[in-house]
Coordinates of N, CA and C and ligand atoms in Angstrom, one line a residue:
L1 N 63.7 73.6 111.1 CA 64.5 74.8 111.4 C 64.4 76.0 110.5
P2 N 64.3 75.8 109.2 CA 64.2 76.9 108.3 C 63.0 77.9 108.6
P3 N 61.8 77.3 108.9 CA 60.6 78.1 109.2 C 60.9 79.0 110.4
V4 N 61.6 78.5 111.4 CA 61.9 79.2 112.6 C 62.8 80.4 112.2
F5 N 63.8 80.1 111.4 CA 64.8 81.1 110.9 C 64.1 82.2 110.2
L6 N 63.1 81.8 109.4 CA 62.5 82.8 108.7 C 61.6 83.7 109.6
L7 N 61.1 83.1 110.5 CA 60.2 83.7 111.5 C 61.0 84.8 112.3
L8 N 62.2 84.4 112.7 CA 63.1 85.2 113.5 C 63.5 86.4 112.6
T9 N 64.0 86.0 111.3 CA 64.4 87.0 110.4 C 63.2 88.1 110.2
A10 N 62.1 87.6 110.0 CA 61.0 88.5 109.8 C 60.7 89.4 110.9
L11 N 60.8 88.9 112.1 CA 60.5 89.8 113.3 C 61.6 90.7 113.5
E12 N 62.8 90.3 113.2 CA 64.0 91.2 113.3 C 63.9 92.3 112.4
L13 N 63.5 92.0 111.1 CA 63.4 93.1 110.1 C 62.3 94.1 110.5
S14 N 61.2 93.6 111.1 CA 60.2 94.5 111.4 C 60.5 95.4 112.5
W15 N 61.4 95.0 113.5 CA 61.8 95.8 114.6 C 62.8 96.9 114.2
S16 N 63.5 96.6 113.1 CA 64.6 97.6 112.8 C 64.0 98.8 112.2
L17 N 64.9 99.9 112.2 CA 64.5 101.2 111.8 C 64.3 101.2 110.2
S18 N 63.3 102.0 109.8 CA 63.0 102.0 108.3 C 64.0 103.0 107.8
D19 N 64.1 103.2 106.4 CA 65.0 104.1 105.8 C 64.6 105.5 106.2
E20 N 63.3 105.8 106.3 CA 62.8 107.1 106.6 C 63.3 107.4 108.0
E21 N 63.2 106.5 109.0 CA 63.5 106.7 110.3 C 65.1 106.9 110.5
K22 N 65.9 106.2 109.7 CA 67.3 106.4 109.7 C 67.6 107.8 109.3
K23 N 66.9 108.3 108.2 CA 67.1 109.6 107.7 C 66.9 110.6 108.7
I24 N 65.8 110.5 109.5 CA 65.4 111.4 110.6 C 66.6 111.5 111.6
I25 N 67.1 110.4 111.9 CA 68.2 110.4 112.9 C 69.5 111.1 112.3
L26 N 69.9 110.6 111.1 CA 71.0 111.2 110.4 C 70.9 112.7 110.2
D27 N 69.8 113.1 109.6 CA 69.6 114.6 109.3 C 69.6 115.4 110.6
G28 N 69.0 114.8 111.7 CA 69.0 115.5 113.0 C 70.4 115.8 113.5
H29 N 71.2 114.8 113.4 CA 72.6 115.0 113.8 C 73.3 116.0 112.9
N30 N 73.1 116.0 111.7 CA 73.8 116.9 110.8 C 73.3 118.3 110.9
Q31 N 72.0 118.4 111.2 CA 71.4 119.7 111.4 C 72.0 120.4 112.7
Y32 N 72.1 119.6 113.7 CA 72.6 120.2 115.0 C 74.1 120.5 114.8
R33 N 74.8 119.7 114.1 CA 76.3 119.8 113.9 C 76.5 121.1 113.0
S34 N 75.7 121.4 112.1 CA 75.8 122.6 111.3 C 75.5 123.9 112.0
Q35 N 74.8 123.7 113.1 CA 74.4 124.9 113.8 C 75.0 125.2 115.1
V36 N 76.2 124.5 115.3 CA 76.9 124.7 116.6 C 77.3 126.2 116.8
S37 N 77.2 126.5 118.1 CA 77.6 127.9 118.5 C 78.5 127.8 119.7
P38 N 79.8 128.4 119.7 CA 80.4 129.0 118.6 C 80.6 128.0 117.4
P39 N 80.8 128.7 116.2 CA 80.9 127.9 115.0 C 82.1 126.9 115.0
A40 N 82.1 126.0 114.2 CA 83.2 124.9 114.1 C 84.0 125.0 112.8
M41 N 85.3 124.9 112.9 CA 86.2 125.0 111.7 C 86.3 123.6 111.0
D42 N 86.0 122.6 111.8 CA 86.3 121.2 111.1 C 85.2 120.2 111.4
M43 N 84.0 120.6 111.4 CA 82.9 119.7 111.7 C 82.5 118.8 110.4
L44 N 82.8 117.5 110.6 CA 82.5 116.6 109.4 C 81.0 116.3 109.4
K45 N 80.6 116.1 108.1 CA 79.3 115.7 107.9 C 79.2 114.1 108.2
M46 N 78.2 113.8 108.9 CA 78.0 112.4 109.3 C 77.3 111.6 108.1
T47 N 77.7 110.3 107.9 CA 77.0 109.5 107.0 C 76.5 108.2 107.8
W48 N 75.5 107.5 107.3 CA 74.9 106.3 107.9 C 75.9 105.2 107.5
D49 N 76.2 104.4 108.6 CA 77.0 103.2 108.3 C 76.3 101.9 108.7
T50 N 76.1 101.0 107.7 CA 75.3 99.8 108.1 C 75.9 98.8 109.0
E51 N 77.3 98.8 109.1 CA 77.9 98.0 110.1 C 77.6 98.5 111.5
L52 N 77.7 99.8 111.7 CA 77.4 100.4 113.0 C 75.9 100.1 113.3
E53 N 75.0 100.1 112.3 CA 73.6 100.0 112.5 C 73.4 98.5 112.8
A54 N 74.0 97.6 112.3 CA 73.8 96.1 112.7 C 74.3 96.0 114.1
F55 N 75.4 96.6 114.4 CA 75.9 96.5 115.8 C 75.0 97.1 116.8
A56 N 74.5 98.3 116.5 CA 73.5 98.9 117.4 C 72.2 98.1 117.5
Q57 N 71.8 97.6 116.5 CA 70.5 96.8 116.5 C 70.7 95.6 117.3
A58 N 71.8 94.8 117.1 CA 72.0 93.6 117.9 C 72.0 94.0 119.4
Y59 N 72.6 95.1 119.8 CA 72.6 95.4 121.2 C 71.3 95.8 121.7
A60 N 70.5 96.6 120.8 CA 69.2 97.1 121.2 C 68.3 95.9 121.6
E61 N 68.5 94.8 120.7 CA 67.6 93.6 120.9 C 67.7 93.0 122.4
K62 N 68.8 93.4 123.0 CA 69.0 92.8 124.4 C 68.2 93.6 125.4
C63 N 67.7 94.7 125.1 CA 66.9 95.6 126.1 C 67.6 95.7 127.4
I64 N 68.8 96.4 127.3 CA 69.6 96.7 128.5 C 69.8 98.1 128.6
W65 N 69.5 98.7 129.8 CA 69.7 100.2 130.0 C 71.1 100.4 130.6
D66 N 72.1 100.2 129.8 CA 73.5 100.4 130.1 C 74.3 100.3 128.8
H67 N 75.5 100.8 128.9 CA 76.3 100.7 127.7 C 76.9 99.4 127.4
N68 N 77.0 99.1 126.0 CA 77.5 97.9 125.5 C 79.0 97.8 125.8
K69 N 79.3 96.9 126.7 CA 80.7 96.8 127.2 C 81.6 96.2 126.0
E70 N 80.9 95.7 124.9 CA 81.7 95.2 123.7 C 81.9 96.3 122.7
R71 N 81.6 97.5 123.0 CA 81.4 98.5 121.9 C 82.8 98.8 121.3
G72 N 83.9 98.6 122.0 CA 85.2 98.8 121.6 C 85.4 100.3 121.2
R73 N 86.0 100.6 120.1 CA 86.2 102.0 119.7 C 85.0 102.5 118.9
R74 N 83.8 102.5 119.7 CA 82.6 103.2 119.0 C 82.0 104.0 120.1
G75 N 81.5 105.2 119.7 CA 80.8 106.0 120.7 C 79.3 105.4 120.8
E76 N 78.7 105.8 121.8 CA 77.3 105.2 122.0 C 76.4 106.2 122.7
N77 N 75.2 106.4 122.2 CA 74.1 107.1 122.9 C 72.9 106.2 123.0
L78 N 72.2 106.2 124.1 CA 71.0 105.5 124.4 C 69.8 106.5 124.7
F79 N 68.7 105.9 124.4 CA 67.5 106.7 124.6 C 66.3 105.7 124.8
A80 N 65.4 105.9 125.7 CA 64.2 105.1 126.0 C 63.0 105.9 126.0
M81 N 61.8 105.4 125.5 CA 60.6 106.3 125.3 C 59.5 105.4 125.3
A82 N 58.4 105.9 125.8 CA 57.0 105.2 125.7 C 56.0 106.2 125.6
P83 N 54.8 106.0 125.0 CA 54.5 104.7 124.4 C 54.9 104.6 122.9
I84 N 55.5 105.7 122.4 CA 56.0 105.6 121.0 C 57.4 106.0 121.0
L85 N 58.1 105.8 119.9 CA 59.5 106.2 119.9 C 59.5 107.4 118.8
D86 N 59.8 108.6 119.3 CA 59.9 109.8 118.5 C 61.4 110.1 118.3
L87 N 61.8 109.7 117.1 CA 63.3 109.8 116.8 C 63.8 111.3 116.7
E88 N 63.0 112.0 116.1 CA 63.3 113.5 116.0 C 63.6 114.0 117.4
F89 N 62.6 113.8 118.3 CA 62.8 114.1 119.7 C 63.9 113.5 120.5
A90 N 64.2 112.3 120.1 CA 65.5 111.7 120.8 C 66.6 112.4 120.5
V91 N 66.9 112.8 119.3 CA 68.2 113.5 118.9 C 68.1 114.9 119.4
E92 N 66.9 115.5 119.4 CA 66.7 116.8 120.0 C 67.0 116.8 121.6
D93 N 66.6 115.8 122.2 CA 66.9 115.5 123.6 C 68.4 115.4 123.9
W94 N 69.1 114.7 123.1 CA 70.6 114.6 123.3 C 71.2 115.9 123.1
N95 N 70.8 116.6 122.1 CA 71.3 117.9 121.8 C 71.1 118.9 122.8
A96 N 70.0 118.9 123.5 CA 69.5 119.8 124.4 C 70.4 120.0 125.6
E97 N 71.3 119.0 125.8 CA 72.3 119.1 126.8 C 73.3 120.3 126.6
E98 N 73.2 120.8 125.5 CA 74.1 121.9 124.9 C 74.0 123.0 126.1
K99 N 72.8 123.2 126.6 CA 72.7 124.3 127.6 C 73.4 124.1 128.9
Y100 N 73.9 122.8 129.1 CA 74.7 122.6 130.4 C 76.1 122.7 130.0
Y101 N 76.6 122.7 128.8 CA 77.9 122.6 128.4 C 78.5 123.9 128.2
N102 N 79.7 124.2 128.8 CA 80.5 125.5 128.7 C 81.6 125.2 127.7
F103 N 81.5 125.7 126.6 CA 82.5 125.3 125.5 C 83.9 125.9 125.8
S104 N 83.9 127.1 126.4 CA 85.3 127.7 126.7 C 86.0 126.9 127.7
T105 N 85.4 126.4 128.7 CA 86.0 125.7 129.7 C 85.9 124.1 129.5
A106 N 85.2 123.7 128.5 CA 84.9 122.3 128.2 C 84.4 121.6 129.5
T107 N 83.5 122.2 130.2 CA 82.9 121.6 131.4 C 81.5 121.5 131.3
C108 N 80.9 120.6 132.2 CA 79.4 120.4 132.2 C 78.9 121.0 133.6
V109 N 77.7 121.5 133.6 CA 77.1 122.0 134.9 C 77.2 120.8 135.8
P110 N 77.6 120.9 137.0 CA 77.6 119.8 138.0 C 76.2 119.2 138.2
G111 N 76.2 117.9 138.1 CA 74.9 117.2 138.3 C 74.2 117.0 137.0
Q112 N 74.6 117.5 136.0 CA 74.0 117.4 134.6 C 74.8 116.6 133.7
M113 N 74.2 116.2 132.6 CA 74.9 115.3 131.6 C 75.1 116.1 130.3
C114 N 76.3 116.0 129.8 CA 76.7 116.7 128.4 C 77.2 115.8 127.4
G115 N 77.4 114.5 127.8 CA 78.0 113.6 126.9 C 77.3 113.2 125.7
H116 N 76.0 113.2 125.8 CA 75.2 112.9 124.5 C 75.4 114.0 123.5
Y117 N 75.3 115.3 124.1 CA 75.6 116.5 123.3 C 76.9 116.5 122.6
T118 N 78.0 116.3 123.4 CA 79.3 116.3 122.8 C 79.5 115.3 121.8
Q119 N 78.9 114.1 122.0 CA 79.0 113.0 121.0 C 78.3 113.5 119.7
V120 N 77.1 114.0 119.8 CA 76.3 114.5 118.7 C 77.2 115.5 117.8
V121 N 77.9 116.4 118.5 CA 78.6 117.5 117.7 C 80.1 117.3 117.8
W122 N 80.6 116.0 118.0 CA 82.0 115.7 118.0 C 82.5 115.8 116.5
A123 N 83.5 116.7 116.2 CA 83.7 117.1 114.9 C 84.2 115.9 114.1
S124 N 85.1 115.1 114.6 CA 85.7 114.0 113.8 C 84.9 112.8 113.6
T125 N 83.8 112.7 114.4 CA 82.8 111.5 114.3 C 82.0 111.7 113.0
H126 N 82.3 110.9 112.0 CA 81.6 111.0 110.7 C 80.8 109.9 110.2
Q127 N 80.7 108.8 111.2 CA 79.8 107.7 110.9 C 78.8 107.4 112.0
I128 N 77.6 107.1 111.6 CA 76.6 106.8 112.6 C 75.8 105.6 112.2
G129 N 75.3 104.8 113.1 CA 74.4 103.7 112.9 C 73.6 103.4 114.1
C130 N 72.2 103.2 113.9 CA 71.4 103.1 115.1 C 70.5 101.9 114.9
G131 N 70.0 101.3 116.0 CA 69.0 100.3 116.0 C 68.0 100.6 117.1
S132 N 66.8 100.0 117.0 CA 65.8 100.2 118.0 C 65.1 98.9 118.3
K133 N 64.4 98.9 119.4 CA 63.7 97.6 119.8 C 62.6 98.0 120.8
F134 N 61.5 97.4 120.6 CA 60.4 97.7 121.7 C 60.6 96.5 122.7
C135 N 60.8 97.0 123.9 CA 61.1 96.0 125.0 C 59.9 96.0 126.0
E136 N 59.4 94.8 126.3 CA 58.5 94.7 127.4 C 59.1 95.0 128.7
K137 N 60.3 94.7 128.8 CA 61.1 95.1 130.1 C 62.5 95.4 129.7
I138 N 63.0 96.6 130.2 CA 64.3 96.9 129.9 C 65.1 96.7 131.2
D139 N 66.2 96.0 131.1 CA 67.0 95.6 132.2 C 67.6 97.0 132.7
G140 N 67.2 97.4 134.0 CA 67.8 98.7 134.5 C 66.8 99.8 134.5
L141 N 65.6 99.5 133.9 CA 64.5 100.5 134.0 C 63.2 99.9 134.6
D142 N 62.5 100.7 135.3 CA 61.2 100.1 135.9 C 60.1 100.2 135.0
T143 N 60.0 101.2 134.2 CA 58.9 101.5 133.3 C 58.9 100.3 132.2
E144 N 57.7 99.7 132.0 CA 57.6 98.5 131.1 C 57.1 99.1 129.7
D145 N 57.3 98.2 128.7 CA 56.8 98.4 127.3 C 57.4 99.8 126.8
M146 N 58.7 99.9 126.7 CA 59.3 101.0 126.1 C 60.1 100.7 125.0
Y147 N 60.4 101.7 124.1 CA 61.2 101.6 123.0 C 62.6 101.9 123.4
L148 N 63.6 101.2 123.0 CA 65.0 101.5 123.3 C 65.7 101.8 122.0
L149 N 66.4 103.0 122.0 CA 67.1 103.4 120.8 C 68.7 103.4 121.1
V150 N 69.5 102.8 120.3 CA 70.9 102.7 120.5 C 71.5 103.3 119.3
C151 N 72.4 104.3 119.4 CA 73.2 104.8 118.3 C 74.7 104.6 118.6
N152 N 75.4 104.1 117.6 CA 76.9 103.9 117.8 C 77.6 104.9 116.8
Y153 N 78.7 105.3 117.2 CA 79.4 106.3 116.4 C 80.9 106.0 116.1
Y154 N 81.4 106.4 115.0 CA 82.8 106.1 114.7 C 83.4 107.3 113.9
P155 N 84.7 107.8 114.2 CA 85.4 107.4 115.4 C 84.6 107.9 116.7
P156 N 84.8 107.3 117.9 CA 84.1 107.8 119.0 C 84.4 109.2 119.5
G157 N 83.5 109.8 120.0 CA 83.7 111.3 120.5 C 84.1 111.2 122.1
N158 N 84.0 112.4 122.6 CA 84.2 112.5 124.0 C 85.6 111.9 124.6
M159 N 86.5 112.3 123.8 CA 88.0 112.0 124.2 C 88.3 112.9 125.4
K160 N 89.0 112.2 126.3 CA 89.4 112.9 127.5 C 90.2 114.2 127.3
G161 N 89.8 115.3 127.9 CA 90.5 116.5 127.9 C 90.4 117.3 126.5
R162 N 89.6 116.8 125.6 CA 89.3 117.4 124.3 C 88.0 118.1 124.2
K163 N 88.0 119.1 123.4 CA 86.8 119.8 123.1 C 86.1 119.1 121.8
P164 N 84.8 119.2 121.8 CA 84.2 118.4 120.6 C 84.6 119.0 119.3
Y165 N 84.9 120.2 119.1 CA 85.4 120.7 117.8 C 86.2 122.0 118.0
R166 N 86.9 122.3 116.9 CA 87.7 123.5 117.0 C 86.9 124.8 116.7
E167 N 86.9 125.7 117.5 CA 86.1 127.0 117.3 C 86.8 127.9 116.3
G168 N 85.9 128.4 115.4 CA 86.5 129.4 114.4 C 85.5 129.5 113.2
P169 N 85.9 130.2 112.1 CA 85.0 130.2 111.0 C 84.6 128.9 110.4
S170 N 83.3 128.7 110.2 CA 82.8 127.5 109.6 C 83.6 126.9 108.5
C171 N 84.0 125.6 108.6 CA 84.6 124.9 107.4 C 86.0 125.5 107.2
S172 N 86.6 126.3 108.0 CA 87.9 126.8 107.6 C 89.1 125.9 107.8
Q173 N 88.8 124.8 108.4 CA 89.9 123.7 108.6 C 89.2 122.3 108.2
C174 N 88.6 122.3 107.2 CA 88.1 120.9 106.7 C 89.2 120.1 106.2
P175 N 89.3 118.8 106.5 CA 90.4 117.9 106.2 C 90.4 117.8 104.7
Q176 N 91.5 117.5 104.1 CA 91.7 117.2 102.7 C 90.6 116.3 102.1
G177 N 90.2 116.6 101.0 CA 89.2 115.8 100.3 C 87.7 116.0 100.7
R178 N 87.6 117.1 101.5 CA 86.3 117.4 102.0 C 85.9 118.8 101.5
V179 N 84.7 119.0 101.2 CA 84.3 120.5 100.8 C 83.2 120.9 101.7
C180 N 83.0 122.2 101.9 CA 82.1 122.8 102.7 C 80.7 122.8 102.1
V181 N 79.7 122.1 102.8 CA 78.4 122.2 102.4 C 77.5 122.5 103.6
N182 N 76.9 123.6 103.7 CA 75.9 123.9 104.8 C 76.7 123.9 106.1
S183 N 77.9 124.5 106.2 CA 78.8 124.6 107.4 C 79.4 123.3 107.8
L184 N 79.2 122.2 107.0 CA 79.7 120.9 107.4 C 80.8 120.5 106.3
C185 N 81.8 119.8 106.7 CA 82.8 119.4 105.8 C 82.4 118.0 105.3
E186 N 82.1 118.0 104.0 CA 81.4 116.9 103.4 C 82.3 116.2 102.4
A187 N 82.4 114.8 102.4 CA 83.3 114.1 101.5 C 83.0 114.4 100.1
E188 N 84.1 114.7 99.3 CA 84.0 115.0 97.9 C 83.4 113.8 97.1
V189 N 82.4 114.0 96.3 CA 81.8 112.9 95.5 C 82.8 112.2 94.7
G190 N 82.9 110.8 94.8 CA 83.7 110.1 93.8 C 85.0 109.7 94.5
T191 N 85.6 110.6 95.3 CA 86.9 110.4 95.8 C 86.8 109.4 97.1
G192 N 85.6 109.3 97.6 CA 85.5 108.3 98.8 C 85.9 109.1 100.0
E193 N 85.8 108.4 101.2 CA 86.2 108.9 102.4 C 87.7 109.0 102.7
P194 N 88.2 110.2 103.1 CA 89.6 110.1 103.5 C 89.9 109.3 104.7
V195 N 90.9 108.5 104.7 CA 91.2 107.6 105.7 C 92.2 108.2 106.8
S196 N 93.2 108.7 106.3 CA 94.3 109.1 107.2 C 94.0 110.0 108.3
P197 N 93.1 111.1 108.1 CA 92.9 112.0 109.1 C 92.4 111.5 110.5
F198 N 91.9 110.3 110.5 CA 91.2 109.7 111.6 C 91.9 108.7 112.4
T199 N 93.3 108.7 112.2 CA 94.0 107.7 112.8 C 94.8 108.2 114.0
T200 N 94.6 109.5 114.4 CA 95.5 110.1 115.3 C 94.8 110.3 116.7
E201 N 93.6 109.7 116.8 CA 92.9 110.0 118.1 C 93.5 109.4 119.3
D202 N 93.4 110.1 120.4 CA 93.7 109.6 121.7 C 92.8 108.3 122.0
P203 N 93.3 107.2 122.1 CA 92.3 106.1 122.3 C 91.7 106.0 123.7
T204 N 92.1 106.9 124.6 CA 91.5 106.9 125.9 C 90.1 107.6 125.9
L205 N 89.1 106.8 126.1 CA 87.8 107.4 126.1 C 87.5 107.9 127.6
L206 N 86.8 109.0 127.6 CA 86.4 109.5 128.9 C 85.1 108.9 129.3
E207 N 85.2 107.9 130.0 CA 84.0 106.9 130.3 C 82.9 107.7 131.0
S208 N 83.2 108.4 132.0 CA 82.2 109.1 132.9 C 81.3 110.0 132.1
M209 N 81.9 110.8 131.2 CA 81.0 111.7 130.4 C 80.8 111.2 129.0
G210 N 81.7 110.3 128.7 CA 81.8 109.8 127.3 C 80.5 109.3 126.7
T211 N 80.4 108.0 126.6 CA 79.3 107.3 125.9 C 78.2 107.5 127.0
A212 N 77.7 108.7 127.0 CA 76.8 109.0 128.1 C 75.3 108.4 128.1
F213 N 74.8 108.0 129.1 CA 73.4 107.6 129.1 C 72.8 108.0 130.5
S214 N 71.6 108.2 130.6 CA 71.1 108.5 131.9 C 69.7 108.0 132.0
P215 N 69.1 107.5 133.1 CA 67.8 107.1 133.1 C 66.9 108.3 133.3
K216 N 67.5 109.4 133.5 CA 66.7 110.7 133.7 C 65.9 111.0 132.6
P217 N 66.3 111.0 131.3 CA 65.4 111.4 130.2 C 64.1 110.6 130.2
V218 N 64.1 109.5 130.8 CA 62.9 108.7 130.6 C 61.8 109.2 131.3
P219 N 61.8 109.5 132.6 CA 60.6 110.0 133.2 C 60.2 111.3 132.6
E220 N 61.3 112.1 132.3 CA 61.1 113.5 131.6 C 60.2 113.2 130.3
T221 N 60.7 112.3 129.5 CA 60.1 111.9 128.3 C 58.6 111.6 128.5
N222 N 58.4 110.8 129.5 CA 57.1 110.3 129.8 C 56.2 111.5 130.1
K223 N 56.7 112.4 130.8 CA 55.9 113.6 131.2 C 55.6 114.5 130.1
D224 N 56.6 114.6 129.2 CA 56.5 115.5 128.0 C 55.4 114.9 127.1
M225 N 55.3 113.6 127.1 CA 54.4 113.1 126.1 C 53.0 113.3 126.3
D226 N 52.1 113.4 125.3 CA 50.7 113.5 125.5 C 50.1 112.1 125.8
Q227 N 50.3 111.7 127.0 CA 49.9 110.3 127.3 C 48.4 110.3 127.6
P228 N 47.6 109.4 127.1 CA 46.3 109.2 127.6 C 46.2 108.9 129.0
T229 N 45.2 109.4 129.8 CA 45.2 109.2 131.2 C 45.3 107.8 131.6
A230 N 44.5 106.9 130.9 CA 44.5 105.5 131.2 C 45.8 104.9 130.9
G231 N 46.6 105.3 130.0 CA 47.8 104.7 129.7 C 47.8 103.7 128.6
A232 N 46.9 102.7 128.9 CA 46.9 101.5 128.0 C 46.6 101.8 126.6
P233 N 45.7 102.7 126.1 CA 45.4 102.8 124.7 C 46.6 103.3 124.0
G234 N 47.4 104.2 124.5 CA 48.5 104.7 123.7 C 49.5 103.6 123.6
T235 N 49.7 102.8 124.6 CA 50.7 101.7 124.6 C 50.3 100.7 123.4
C236 N 49.0 100.4 123.4 CA 48.4 99.5 122.5 C 48.6 100.0 121.1
L237 N 48.4 101.2 120.9 CA 48.5 101.8 119.5 C 50.0 101.7 119.0
G238 N 51.0 102.0 119.9 CA 52.4 101.8 119.6 C 52.7 100.4 119.2
L239 N 52.1 99.5 120.0 CA 52.3 98.1 119.9 C 51.8 97.5 118.5
S240 N 50.6 97.9 118.2 CA 50.0 97.4 117.1 C 50.6 97.9 115.8
L241 N 51.1 99.1 115.8 CA 51.7 99.7 114.7 C 53.0 98.9 114.3
F242 N 53.6 98.3 115.3 CA 54.8 97.6 115.0 C 54.6 96.1 114.9
L243 N 53.5 95.7 115.5 CA 53.3 94.2 115.4 C 52.6 93.9 114.1
L244 N 51.8 94.7 113.6 CA 51.2 94.3 112.4 C 52.0 93.9 111.2
P245 N 53.0 94.8 110.8 CA 53.9 94.6 109.7 C 54.6 93.1 109.9
S246 N 55.0 92.8 111.1 CA 55.7 91.6 111.3 C 54.8 90.3 111.1
V247 N 53.5 90.5 111.5 CA 52.6 89.4 111.3 C 52.4 89.1 109.8
I248 N 52.3 90.2 109.0 CA 52.1 90.1 107.6 C 53.3 89.5 107.0
L249 N 54.5 90.0 107.4 CA 55.7 89.4 106.9 C 55.8 88.0 107.1
V250 N 55.5 87.6 108.3 CA 55.7 86.2 108.7 C 54.8 85.3 107.9
S251 N 53.5 85.8 107.7 CA 52.6 84.9 106.9 C 52.9 84.8 105.4
L252 N 53.6 85.9 105.0 CA 54.0 86.0 103.6 C 55.2 85.0 103.4
L253 N 56.1 84.9 104.3 CA 57.3 84.1 104.2 C 57.0 82.7 104.4
L254 N 56.1 82.4 105.4 CA 55.8 80.9 105.7 C 54.8 80.5 104.7
Ligands
NAG1 C1 82.1 129.4 131.0 O1 83.0 129.4 132.0 C2 83.8 130.6 132.2 C3 84.7 130.3 133.3 O2 84.1 129.8 134.5 C4 82.7 131.7 132.5 O3 83.5 133.0 132.5 C5 81.8 131.9 131.3 O4 80.9 132.8 131.6 C6 81.0 130.5 131.1 N1 80.3 130.6 129.9 C7 79.0 130.3 129.9 C8 78.3 130.4 128.5 O5 78.4 129.9 130.9

């Protein structure tokens, strides 16, 4: 049994996001949060949370193109891509829904999705954790051999009838214990995260727009990519990049 366990552990580790990849996702979110228009009075800086990461990774392993019904009080954004997983592009793609969102009326252009965007720029959401998985088959998608990215957020955004943030001069309403850095309310060093400001949320999530996902970005993503005409070489490249480290890990451990 121990060798099997080691094998599974090694495989699991190799599929997870690297520190560099996590930083790309986190920095992407904070960059878009710092650049919202109109500006935000109360936009918190996001930090990476390893518990959310483990939660997202465990769900990504299941290769399902639908929201995690066990996510509880966590926000969730999904993304799928082939033949490679471009994390910068994934966050950019979510944020690009901004063009469909009317901030003054808090409405989305009919037939479009805005929930990924509003979760990315939800002011009170200050923790993120993501996981990814290469899936030969994703339940709910026809395209084979795709990467699935799952990001979970806390506290969740997309509360019914609420705007993602309060409009006004940047950082003018940062919660106590936070200082303004680059238009974001950042936790003061040493004092830890304030706890009380985040307990007053309306627990009712707006499911329809909320933890949004859509199969639509997938074909678009495929079209946007520089795919080799044959298809296969690109896929193989993506595969070998991720398979090789796991093979080395396994042989080292066993
Ligand atoms: C948002 O909606 C309002 C009311 O329908 C409209 O007047 C305004 O032009 C819209 N703003 C944008 C940016 O589309």
